[in-house]
Coordinates of C-alpha atoms in Angstrom, one line a residue:
M1 CA 14.8 60.8 -0.5
E2 CA 11.6 58.9 -1.4
S3 CA 8.6 61.2 -1.5
K4 CA 5.4 59.6 0.1
Q5 CA 2.1 60.1 -1.3
R6 CA -1.0 60.5 1.2
I7 CA -3.7 58.4 -0.4
V8 CA -7.2 58.3 1.1
V9 CA -9.4 55.0 0.7
I10 CA -12.9 55.4 1.7
S11 CA -16.2 53.7 0.7
D12 CA -20.0 54.0 0.7
T13 CA -20.2 57.8 0.7
H14 CA -23.5 57.4 -1.0
L15 CA -23.4 60.9 -2.4
G16 CA -26.9 62.4 -3.1
K17 CA -28.6 60.2 -0.5
P18 CA -30.2 62.5 2.3
H19 CA -29.4 59.9 5.1
G20 CA -26.9 57.1 5.4
G21 CA -23.9 58.6 3.7
A22 CA -21.6 61.5 3.4
G23 CA -24.4 63.6 1.9
S24 CA -22.4 66.0 0.2
V25 CA -18.8 66.8 -1.0
D26 CA -18.5 69.4 2.0
A27 CA -18.6 66.3 4.4
L28 CA -15.5 64.8 2.7
R29 CA -13.4 67.9 2.8
P30 CA -11.8 67.5 6.2
L31 CA -10.7 64.0 5.4
L32 CA -8.9 65.1 2.2
R33 CA -6.8 67.9 3.4
G34 CA -3.3 67.1 2.3
A35 CA -4.3 64.1 0.1
D36 CA -2.7 63.2 -3.1
Q37 CA -5.1 60.6 -4.0
L38 CA -8.6 59.6 -3.3
I39 CA -9.9 56.2 -4.1
I40 CA -13.5 55.6 -3.5
N41 CA -14.1 52.0 -3.2
G42 CA -17.5 51.6 -4.6
D43 CA -21.0 53.4 -3.8
A44 CA -19.6 56.9 -4.1
A45 CA -23.0 58.1 -5.2
E46 CA -26.5 56.8 -5.0
L47 CA -26.8 56.4 -8.8
H48 CA -28.8 53.3 -8.5
D49 CA -31.8 54.7 -7.0
A50 CA -33.7 57.0 -9.4
R51 CA -35.2 59.2 -6.4
Y52 CA -31.6 60.4 -5.7
R53 CA -29.9 59.9 -9.1
A54 CA -29.9 63.5 -10.2
K55 CA -28.6 65.0 -6.9
A56 CA -26.0 62.1 -6.8
A57 CA -24.8 63.1 -10.4
R58 CA -24.4 66.6 -9.3
E59 CA -22.4 65.6 -6.2
V60 CA -20.0 63.5 -8.3
I61 CA -19.3 66.6 -10.7
A62 CA -18.7 68.6 -7.5
L63 CA -16.3 66.0 -6.0
R64 CA -14.4 65.9 -9.4
D65 CA -14.3 69.6 -9.5
F66 CA -13.1 69.8 -5.9
C67 CA -10.3 67.1 -6.3
E68 CA -9.1 68.8 -9.6
G69 CA -9.1 72.1 -7.8
E70 CA -7.0 70.7 -4.9
G71 CA -4.8 68.5 -7.2
I72 CA -6.2 65.2 -5.7
D73 CA -6.1 62.2 -8.2
L74 CA -9.6 60.7 -8.0
V75 CA -10.2 57.4 -8.5
F76 CA -13.5 55.5 -8.6
I77 CA -14.2 51.8 -8.2
A78 CA -17.7 50.7 -9.1
G79 CA -20.0 49.4 -6.4
N80 CA -23.4 47.9 -6.3
H81 CA -25.1 51.5 -5.9
D82 CA -23.1 53.2 -8.8
P83 CA -22.0 50.0 -11.1
L84 CA -21.4 52.4 -14.1
I85 CA -19.4 55.0 -12.5
A86 CA -16.2 53.2 -13.5
E87 CA -15.0 50.3 -15.4
R88 CA -12.7 49.6 -12.5
R89 CA -13.9 46.9 -10.2
A90 CA -10.7 46.4 -8.1
M91 CA -7.3 47.7 -8.0
R92 CA -3.9 46.8 -6.4
L93 CA -1.8 49.0 -4.2
C94 CA 1.7 48.7 -2.4
G95 CA 3.2 46.9 -5.4
G96 CA 0.1 44.4 -5.7
Q97 CA 0.3 43.4 -2.0
V98 CA -3.0 45.3 -1.3
M99 CA -6.2 44.8 -3.3
I100 CA -9.1 46.9 -3.1
T101 CA -12.6 45.9 -4.2
H102 CA -16.0 47.1 -3.3
G103 CA -16.9 43.4 -2.8
D104 CA -20.2 43.0 -4.6
V105 CA -18.4 41.3 -7.5
L106 CA -17.2 38.5 -5.2
H107 CA -20.5 37.2 -4.5
P108 CA -23.8 37.5 -6.6
A109 CA -25.9 37.7 -3.6
I110 CA -24.4 41.2 -2.7
A111 CA -25.5 42.5 -5.9
P112 CA -27.5 40.4 -8.1
W113 CA -27.9 42.8 -10.7
A114 CA -24.2 43.3 -11.2
R115 CA -22.7 42.5 -14.6
Q116 CA -20.6 40.0 -13.1
A117 CA -23.4 38.1 -11.4
G118 CA -24.0 35.6 -14.0
R119 CA -20.3 34.7 -14.6
L120 CA -19.9 34.2 -10.6
R121 CA -23.3 32.0 -10.7
Q122 CA -21.6 29.7 -13.3

């Protein structure tokens, strides 16, 4: 019998930002019950904006601690608001049939400050 994993994929939680996102790890807890893996598809935290960076960093640590305590494998895909949170810009699931990417790397107008923007313009 093959065991199935519960993979939760979410995006744009913008942890650390007071409005327009999850706000804190506590808001995510109900979504993560029974999860084996959490993939945050970009903009996990509001690390791009200096006004929210410190709180966002604390929330990322709290999320990592929470996932570790619950045995949830946490995967970050970088987005335009947290471009340095991970090296990973995309990933594939289901034997390569499903591609996950935040999207800012696909078009420079989405995030002109992204490392890949110059290459995409060429």
